Amino acid sequence: MIADIGIDLGTRSILIYGRRKILLNEPSVVALDVYNNEVICLGREAEEMRGKTPDRIKIIRPLSGGVISDYTMTSLMVNYFIRKVCYSYIIKPRVAICVPSGITNVELRAAINAAYAAEARKVFLIDEPVAAAIGAGVDFSKAKGVLMLDIGGGTTDVALLSMDGIISKSSVKIAGDSFDEAIAKYIQKKYNLIIGEVTAEKIKLEIGTLSGFDTPRTMTVKGRSASNGLPAKIEVSWQEISAVLTDVAEQIMEVFSTALESAPPELVGDLKESGVVMTGGGVLLHGFDRFVHEHIGIAAKIAPRPIECVAIGTGKSLDMVGELKAGFKEVLPPDSGNV
Ligand SMILES: Nc1ncnc2c1ncn2[C@@H]1O[C@H](COP(=O)(O)OP(=O)(O)OP(=O)(O)O)[C@@H](O)[C@H]1O
Ligand SMILES: [Mg+2]
């Protein structure tokens, strides 16, 4: 059995690719008993408890905000999920991990150590845009610029790739979840109604758009009145939500200027032809490709299976060891002192 796996360690979900398919896709959350620091459960099981737990149980997203913020919880999660998919492996797996950009060395170590602790034979790290490009089947081996845009839950990454490497990149901590936060803020300000993150995301998925709809669309939203704490409901239209979303999307677009300003003009010139390839769950917001095109004047297309692209590319990168020039490296076990 080929014992290679690729892990996309996202702020929202952890995906593992191996044996030419997605082996696991679970929310990257932990349910923790804060009285005794005991982990109750992880992944999907923990996510299903969200909003329904007593005070002593907290549902934690250790990777939230796009960086690994909790060493112990992250180690635990990575270890648990690798073991979950590799329990029957006879040969120790080679593990490639895609970590969020902006991560610190300490945080990175949590993931690497956890992979070695879960019996990885070798551990590799890959940058998200490189993984996204491989997963999307984009050829960046030529001397031609290719632009990748990944909008996840917590981070947006843009990178210009060429000749198997990264020419320039940039990232911001405004992404898919920022839309939900903006919706919740708007609903509270305009209607005096407090809604949770699950409801805010539902509004985005049901009536969210950046390019508009031809037909009227409204949604009934239930929450708690900010004035008397009692249950209340309101009706919202796509038009008002679209204005809120557009504001956030415009902030996300600023990520392009940093990545493109520092890039060689010849490669940027290629982009008129090759376009922007979009990956990550955030790009599924209705009309996002059109929005990107209008804002940067470069045609944008959403990759097939955008949510799984990074995991697929991370797994496939292990077939390209030696070929990839940048954004991919092997890391040695904890006691070797190498990061
Ligand atoms: N159909 C959809 N329309 C709009 N947004 C969506 C859709 N599906 C998923 N999303 C959003 O995508 C985001 C999660 O994307 P993804 O799974 O790529 O994140 P991640 O890889 O865990 O995060 P990151 O890359 O930032 O670490 C969430 O904000 C979610 O609401
Ligand atoms: Mg991601």
Short mmCIF file of C-alpha atoms and ligand atoms in Angstrom, two decimals:
data_model
loop_
_atom_site.label_atom_id
_atom_site.label_comp_id
_atom_site.label_asym_id
_atom_site.label_seq_id
_atom_site.Cartn_x
_atom_site.Cartn_y
_atom_site.Cartn_z
CA MET A 1 0.00 0.00 0.00
CA ILE A 2 1.34 3.45 -0.89
CA ALA A 3 1.75 5.17 2.43
CA ASP A 4 1.74 8.85 1.45
CA ILE A 5 -0.74 11.39 2.71
CA GLY A 6 -1.25 15.13 2.27
CA ILE A 7 -2.92 17.20 4.97
CA ASP A 8 -4.58 20.56 4.42
CA LEU A 9 -4.57 22.06 7.88
CA GLY A 10 -7.23 24.70 7.39
CA THR A 11 -8.78 27.07 9.91
CA ARG A 12 -12.19 25.60 9.12
CA SER A 13 -11.50 22.04 8.07
CA ILE A 14 -8.80 19.43 7.91
CA LEU A 15 -8.67 17.42 4.74
CA ILE A 16 -6.44 14.42 4.14
CA TYR A 17 -5.66 13.08 0.68
CA GLY A 18 -4.07 9.70 0.04
CA ARG A 19 -4.43 6.68 -2.22
CA ARG A 20 -5.73 9.09 -4.93
CA LYS A 21 -8.74 10.25 -2.97
CA ILE A 22 -9.91 12.45 -0.11
CA LEU A 23 -9.68 10.15 2.90
CA LEU A 24 -10.95 12.60 5.51
CA ASN A 25 -12.75 15.94 5.64
CA GLU A 26 -13.60 17.10 9.14
CA PRO A 27 -14.02 20.46 10.87
CA SER A 28 -10.78 21.50 12.60
CA VAL A 29 -12.38 21.83 16.03
CA VAL A 30 -11.91 20.38 19.48
CA ALA A 31 -14.52 20.09 22.27
CA LEU A 32 -12.73 20.87 25.50
CA ASP A 33 -13.87 20.56 29.12
CA VAL A 34 -12.40 23.76 30.51
CA TYR A 35 -12.74 22.60 34.15
CA ASN A 36 -10.16 19.86 33.79
CA ASN A 37 -8.71 20.61 30.33
CA GLU A 38 -9.90 17.27 29.05
CA VAL A 39 -10.64 16.84 25.36
CA ILE A 40 -14.15 15.45 24.93
CA CYS A 41 -14.06 14.85 21.19
CA LEU A 42 -12.69 16.25 17.92
CA GLY A 43 -13.74 17.03 14.37
CA ARG A 44 -17.30 16.49 13.17
CA GLU A 45 -18.50 15.16 16.51
CA ALA A 46 -17.26 18.33 18.24
CA GLU A 47 -18.70 20.65 15.57
CA GLU A 48 -22.15 19.12 16.03
CA MET A 49 -22.06 20.25 19.68
CA ARG A 50 -21.50 23.91 18.72
CA GLY A 51 -23.96 26.24 20.40
CA LYS A 52 -25.51 23.39 22.41
CA THR A 53 -22.94 22.74 25.14
CA PRO A 54 -23.01 23.65 28.84
CA ASP A 55 -20.61 26.40 29.93
CA ARG A 56 -17.85 24.04 30.94
CA ILE A 57 -17.50 22.63 27.42
CA LYS A 58 -15.92 24.95 24.86
CA ILE A 59 -15.74 24.28 21.14
CA ILE A 60 -12.30 25.49 20.10
CA ARG A 61 -10.89 26.17 16.66
CA PRO A 62 -7.15 25.88 17.36
CA LEU A 63 -6.25 27.18 13.90
CA SER A 64 -8.70 30.05 13.79
CA GLY A 65 -7.58 33.32 12.27
CA GLY A 66 -5.44 31.41 9.80
CA VAL A 67 -2.60 30.62 12.18
CA ILE A 68 -2.11 27.79 14.61
CA SER A 69 -2.84 29.43 17.92
CA ASP A 70 -2.91 26.54 20.29
CA TYR A 71 0.12 24.24 20.36
CA THR A 72 -1.39 21.43 22.43
CA MET A 73 -4.74 21.36 20.68
CA THR A 74 -3.14 21.47 17.25
CA SER A 75 -0.76 18.61 18.09
CA LEU A 76 -3.66 16.60 19.37
CA MET A 77 -5.78 17.21 16.28
CA VAL A 78 -3.05 16.45 13.76
CA ASN A 79 -2.04 13.31 15.61
CA TYR A 80 -5.66 12.12 15.93
CA PHE A 81 -6.55 12.65 12.27
CA ILE A 82 -3.38 11.06 10.88
CA ARG A 83 -3.93 8.00 13.04
CA LYS A 84 -7.56 7.89 11.96
CA VAL A 85 -6.62 7.46 8.28
CA CYS A 86 -3.37 5.56 8.72
CA TYR A 87 -4.30 3.03 11.40
CA SER A 88 -4.02 0.11 8.96
CA TYR A 89 -0.79 1.24 7.27
CA ILE A 90 2.04 -1.26 7.59
CA ILE A 91 4.62 1.11 6.12
CA LYS A 92 5.00 4.39 8.00
CA PRO A 93 3.54 7.20 5.86
CA ARG A 94 5.35 10.14 4.29
CA VAL A 95 3.28 13.14 5.30
CA ALA A 96 3.05 16.47 3.47
CA ILE A 97 1.40 19.26 5.43
CA CYS A 98 0.01 22.48 4.08
CA VAL A 99 0.02 25.10 6.79
CA PRO A 100 -1.57 28.56 6.72
CA SER A 101 0.72 31.42 5.70
CA GLY A 102 1.79 33.78 8.46
CA ILE A 103 2.45 30.91 10.81
CA THR A 104 5.24 31.21 13.44
CA ASN A 105 7.99 28.65 13.96
CA VAL A 106 6.56 27.50 17.28
CA GLU A 107 3.15 26.95 15.75
CA LEU A 108 4.69 25.15 12.82
CA ARG A 109 6.51 22.85 15.19
CA ALA A 110 3.22 21.76 16.75
CA ALA A 111 2.08 20.38 13.42
CA ILE A 112 5.42 18.81 12.47
CA ASN A 113 5.97 17.17 15.85
CA ALA A 114 2.44 15.85 15.86
CA ALA A 115 2.99 14.27 12.45
CA TYR A 116 6.19 12.58 13.61
CA ALA A 117 4.47 11.51 16.83
CA ALA A 118 1.77 9.93 14.66
CA GLU A 119 4.49 7.73 13.13
CA ALA A 120 5.25 9.72 9.98
CA ARG A 121 8.35 8.41 8.22
CA LYS A 122 9.14 11.78 6.66
CA VAL A 123 7.40 15.14 6.92
CA PHE A 124 7.25 17.80 4.21
CA LEU A 125 5.82 21.30 4.31
CA ILE A 126 4.13 22.91 1.35
CA ASP A 127 2.90 26.46 0.81
CA GLU A 128 -0.83 26.79 0.23
CA PRO A 129 -0.66 28.41 -3.24
CA VAL A 130 1.75 25.76 -4.52
CA ALA A 131 -0.52 23.01 -3.19
CA ALA A 132 -3.57 24.76 -4.66
CA ALA A 133 -1.93 24.96 -8.10
CA ILE A 134 -0.95 21.29 -8.11
CA GLY A 135 -4.42 20.31 -6.90
CA ALA A 136 -6.10 22.44 -9.57
CA GLY A 137 -3.91 20.87 -12.27
CA VAL A 138 -2.33 24.21 -13.16
CA ASP A 139 1.01 23.92 -14.97
CA PHE A 140 3.48 26.34 -13.40
CA SER A 141 6.64 24.64 -14.63
CA LYS A 142 7.14 27.07 -17.55
CA ALA A 143 8.59 30.59 -17.56
CA LYS A 144 5.09 31.98 -17.57
CA GLY A 145 3.20 33.68 -14.76
CA VAL A 146 0.31 31.86 -13.12
CA LEU A 147 -1.79 33.56 -10.45
CA MET A 148 -3.46 31.61 -7.65
CA LEU A 149 -6.07 33.02 -5.24
CA ASP A 150 -7.13 30.90 -2.27
CA ILE A 151 -9.89 32.21 -0.03
CA GLY A 152 -10.33 29.94 2.97
CA GLY A 153 -12.14 30.52 6.24
CA GLY A 154 -9.50 32.62 7.97
CA THR A 155 -6.93 33.60 5.34
CA THR A 156 -6.77 34.75 1.76
CA ASP A 157 -3.57 33.92 -0.11
CA VAL A 158 -2.44 35.19 -3.46
CA ALA A 159 0.68 33.96 -5.19
CA LEU A 160 2.30 34.42 -8.54
CA LEU A 161 3.94 31.17 -9.62
CA SER A 162 6.36 30.40 -12.41
CA MET A 163 9.00 27.75 -13.17
CA ASP A 164 7.96 25.44 -10.32
CA GLY A 165 8.33 28.15 -7.71
CA ILE A 166 6.78 31.19 -6.03
CA ILE A 167 7.74 34.55 -7.54
CA SER A 168 5.76 36.70 -5.13
CA LYS A 169 2.97 36.20 -2.63
CA SER A 170 0.80 37.98 -0.17
CA SER A 171 -1.86 37.09 2.35
CA VAL A 172 -4.49 38.81 4.46
CA LYS A 173 -6.53 37.59 7.40
CA ILE A 174 -9.79 38.53 5.75
CA ALA A 175 -11.53 35.56 4.14
CA GLY A 176 -14.73 33.49 4.07
CA ASP A 177 -15.49 33.83 7.77
CA SER A 178 -15.11 37.63 7.58
CA PHE A 179 -18.29 37.70 5.47
CA ASP A 180 -20.18 35.93 8.26
CA GLU A 181 -18.84 38.33 10.90
CA ALA A 182 -19.83 41.34 8.78
CA ILE A 183 -23.35 39.94 8.27
CA ALA A 184 -23.82 39.36 12.03
CA LYS A 185 -22.62 42.90 12.79
CA TYR A 186 -24.94 44.40 10.19
CA ILE A 187 -28.00 42.48 11.44
CA GLN A 188 -27.34 43.59 14.99
CA LYS A 189 -26.81 47.23 14.03
CA LYS A 190 -29.73 47.51 11.62
CA TYR A 191 -32.31 45.23 13.28
CA ASN A 192 -31.09 45.07 16.87
CA LEU A 193 -31.00 41.28 16.47
CA ILE A 194 -28.18 39.07 17.75
CA ILE A 195 -27.43 36.06 15.58
CA GLY A 196 -24.79 33.32 15.91
CA GLU A 197 -22.04 32.47 13.42
CA VAL A 198 -23.98 29.46 12.10
CA THR A 199 -26.95 31.67 11.16
CA ALA A 200 -24.69 34.34 9.66
CA GLU A 201 -23.04 31.74 7.43
CA LYS A 202 -26.47 30.39 6.43
CA ILE A 203 -27.49 33.87 5.25
CA LYS A 204 -24.31 34.07 3.16
CA LEU A 205 -24.91 30.65 1.61
CA GLU A 206 -28.61 31.20 0.91
CA ILE A 207 -28.90 34.78 -0.30
CA GLY A 208 -25.28 35.98 -0.48
CA THR A 209 -24.09 37.37 -3.81
CA LEU A 210 -21.47 39.74 -5.21
CA SER A 211 -23.05 40.05 -8.64
CA GLY A 212 -26.77 40.18 -7.85
CA PHE A 213 -29.72 37.92 -8.66
CA ASP A 214 -32.38 38.47 -11.32
CA THR A 215 -35.20 37.41 -9.03
CA PRO A 216 -36.19 38.66 -5.56
CA ARG A 217 -34.72 36.58 -2.74
CA THR A 218 -35.36 37.05 0.94
CA MET A 219 -34.70 35.04 4.04
CA THR A 220 -36.32 34.85 7.47
CA VAL A 221 -33.64 35.21 10.14
CA LYS A 222 -34.18 34.13 13.75
CA GLY A 223 -32.14 35.44 16.64
CA ARG A 224 -32.30 37.14 20.02
CA SER A 225 -33.39 40.72 20.47
CA ALA A 226 -30.52 42.87 21.74
CA SER A 227 -32.93 44.99 23.79
CA ASN A 228 -34.96 42.42 25.73
CA GLY A 229 -33.13 39.12 25.09
CA LEU A 230 -36.25 37.45 23.71
CA PRO A 231 -36.44 35.43 20.50
CA ALA A 232 -37.20 37.54 17.45
CA LYS A 233 -37.21 37.20 13.69
CA ILE A 234 -36.72 39.50 10.73
CA GLU A 235 -36.77 39.34 6.94
CA VAL A 236 -33.63 40.26 4.95
CA SER A 237 -33.17 40.70 1.21
CA TRP A 238 -30.18 39.79 -0.95
CA GLN A 239 -29.66 43.46 -1.84
CA GLU A 240 -28.83 44.59 1.68
CA ILE A 241 -26.64 41.53 2.35
CA SER A 242 -24.85 42.05 -0.96
CA ALA A 243 -23.81 45.55 0.10
CA VAL A 244 -22.24 44.12 3.28
CA LEU A 245 -20.45 41.35 1.36
CA THR A 246 -19.14 43.72 -1.30
CA ASP A 247 -17.46 45.78 1.36
CA VAL A 248 -15.54 42.75 2.67
CA ALA A 249 -14.72 41.48 -0.83
CA GLU A 250 -13.22 44.88 -1.68
CA GLN A 251 -10.92 44.60 1.32
CA ILE A 252 -9.87 41.14 0.15
CA MET A 253 -8.96 42.51 -3.28
CA GLU A 254 -6.19 44.59 -1.71
CA VAL A 255 -4.19 41.38 -1.36
CA PHE A 256 -3.52 41.54 -5.12
CA SER A 257 -1.68 44.85 -5.07
CA THR A 258 1.00 43.62 -2.65
CA ALA A 259 1.58 40.39 -4.60
CA LEU A 260 1.63 42.06 -8.01
CA GLU A 261 3.56 45.24 -7.18
CA SER A 262 6.70 43.27 -6.32
CA ALA A 263 6.42 40.93 -9.32
CA PRO A 264 8.36 41.23 -12.60
CA PRO A 265 6.20 43.06 -15.19
CA GLU A 266 6.79 40.36 -17.83
CA LEU A 267 5.17 37.72 -15.65
CA VAL A 268 2.31 40.02 -14.69
CA GLY A 269 1.76 40.58 -18.41
CA ASP A 270 1.22 36.84 -18.88
CA LEU A 271 -1.74 36.96 -16.53
CA LYS A 272 -3.98 38.67 -19.07
CA GLU A 273 -3.81 35.39 -20.94
CA SER A 274 -3.64 32.81 -18.16
CA GLY A 275 -6.05 34.47 -15.69
CA VAL A 276 -6.49 33.91 -11.96
CA VAL A 277 -7.29 30.44 -10.65
CA MET A 278 -9.51 30.54 -7.55
CA THR A 279 -9.55 27.89 -4.82
CA GLY A 280 -10.84 27.55 -1.23
CA GLY A 281 -14.41 27.51 0.05
CA GLY A 282 -14.64 31.31 0.14
CA VAL A 283 -14.57 31.59 -3.67
CA LEU A 284 -17.92 29.78 -3.84
CA LEU A 285 -19.72 32.95 -2.81
CA HIS A 286 -22.07 33.71 -5.71
CA GLY A 287 -20.49 36.04 -8.29
CA PHE A 288 -16.98 36.07 -6.80
CA ASP A 289 -15.22 35.19 -10.07
CA ARG A 290 -16.96 38.06 -11.85
CA PHE A 291 -16.14 40.39 -8.97
CA VAL A 292 -12.42 39.52 -9.16
CA HIS A 293 -12.39 40.03 -12.93
CA GLU A 294 -13.98 43.46 -12.60
CA HIS A 295 -11.61 44.52 -9.84
CA ILE A 296 -8.25 43.49 -11.19
CA GLY A 297 -9.00 43.32 -14.89
CA ILE A 298 -7.79 39.73 -15.15
CA ALA A 299 -10.19 36.90 -15.97
CA ALA A 300 -10.86 34.64 -13.00
CA LYS A 301 -11.96 31.03 -12.96
CA ILE A 302 -12.90 28.76 -10.10
CA ALA A 303 -10.89 25.53 -10.01
CA PRO A 304 -12.73 22.24 -10.13
CA ARG A 305 -13.31 20.97 -6.54
CA PRO A 306 -12.09 24.26 -5.03
CA ILE A 307 -12.49 23.13 -1.40
CA GLU A 308 -10.43 19.97 -1.94
CA CYS A 309 -7.75 21.46 -4.22
CA VAL A 310 -5.19 22.22 -1.51
CA ALA A 311 -5.46 18.76 0.05
CA ILE A 312 -5.21 17.06 -3.34
CA GLY A 313 -2.16 19.16 -4.26
CA THR A 314 -0.53 18.55 -0.89
CA GLY A 315 -0.90 14.79 -1.36
CA LYS A 316 0.30 14.88 -4.97
CA SER A 317 3.34 17.03 -4.06
CA LEU A 318 4.94 13.88 -2.65
CA ASP A 319 5.23 12.57 -6.22
CA MET A 320 7.16 15.75 -7.11
CA VAL A 321 9.92 15.69 -4.49
CA GLY A 322 13.00 17.16 -6.20
CA GLU A 323 10.97 18.95 -8.89
CA LEU A 324 9.43 21.76 -6.83
CA LYS A 325 11.83 24.68 -6.47
CA ALA A 326 10.16 26.71 -3.75
CA GLY A 327 7.31 26.46 -1.30
CA PHE A 328 8.09 22.82 -0.57
CA LYS A 329 10.64 21.34 1.82
CA GLU A 330 11.37 18.36 4.00
CA VAL A 331 11.50 18.94 7.77
CA LEU A 332 13.42 16.70 10.10
CA PRO A 333 12.12 15.14 13.34
CA PRO A 334 11.92 17.26 16.55
CA ASP A 335 15.27 16.24 18.06
CA SER A 336 17.21 17.26 14.94
CA GLY A 337 16.71 20.97 15.68
CA ASN A 338 15.63 21.74 12.12
CA VAL A 339 12.46 23.60 11.12
N1 LIG B 1 -21.04 27.71 -1.21
C1 LIG B 1 -20.35 28.60 -0.49
N2 LIG B 1 -20.56 29.93 -0.66
C2 LIG B 1 -19.88 30.85 0.06
N3 LIG B 1 -18.93 30.53 0.97
C3 LIG B 1 -18.68 29.22 1.18
C4 LIG B 1 -19.35 28.18 0.46
N4 LIG B 1 -18.88 26.99 0.88
C5 LIG B 1 -17.95 27.26 1.82
N5 LIG B 1 -17.83 28.59 2.00
C6 LIG B 1 -16.96 29.31 2.94
O1 LIG B 1 -15.63 28.86 2.78
C7 LIG B 1 -14.92 29.06 4.00
C8 LIG B 1 -14.10 27.81 4.33
O2 LIG B 1 -13.24 27.56 3.26
P1 LIG B 1 -12.12 26.42 3.34
O3 LIG B 1 -12.75 25.13 3.70
O4 LIG B 1 -11.34 26.49 2.08
O5 LIG B 1 -11.29 26.98 4.58
P2 LIG B 1 -9.95 26.46 5.25
O6 LIG B 1 -9.07 25.85 4.24
O7 LIG B 1 -10.32 25.61 6.43
O8 LIG B 1 -9.35 27.84 5.78
P3 LIG B 1 -7.90 28.54 5.56
O9 LIG B 1 -7.42 28.17 4.20
O10 LIG B 1 -8.18 29.99 5.74
O11 LIG B 1 -7.05 28.01 6.66
C9 LIG B 1 -15.95 29.36 5.08
O12 LIG B 1 -15.94 30.74 5.38
C10 LIG B 1 -17.28 28.97 4.39
O13 LIG B 1 -18.38 29.73 4.86
MG MG B 2 -7.38 26.41 3.14
#
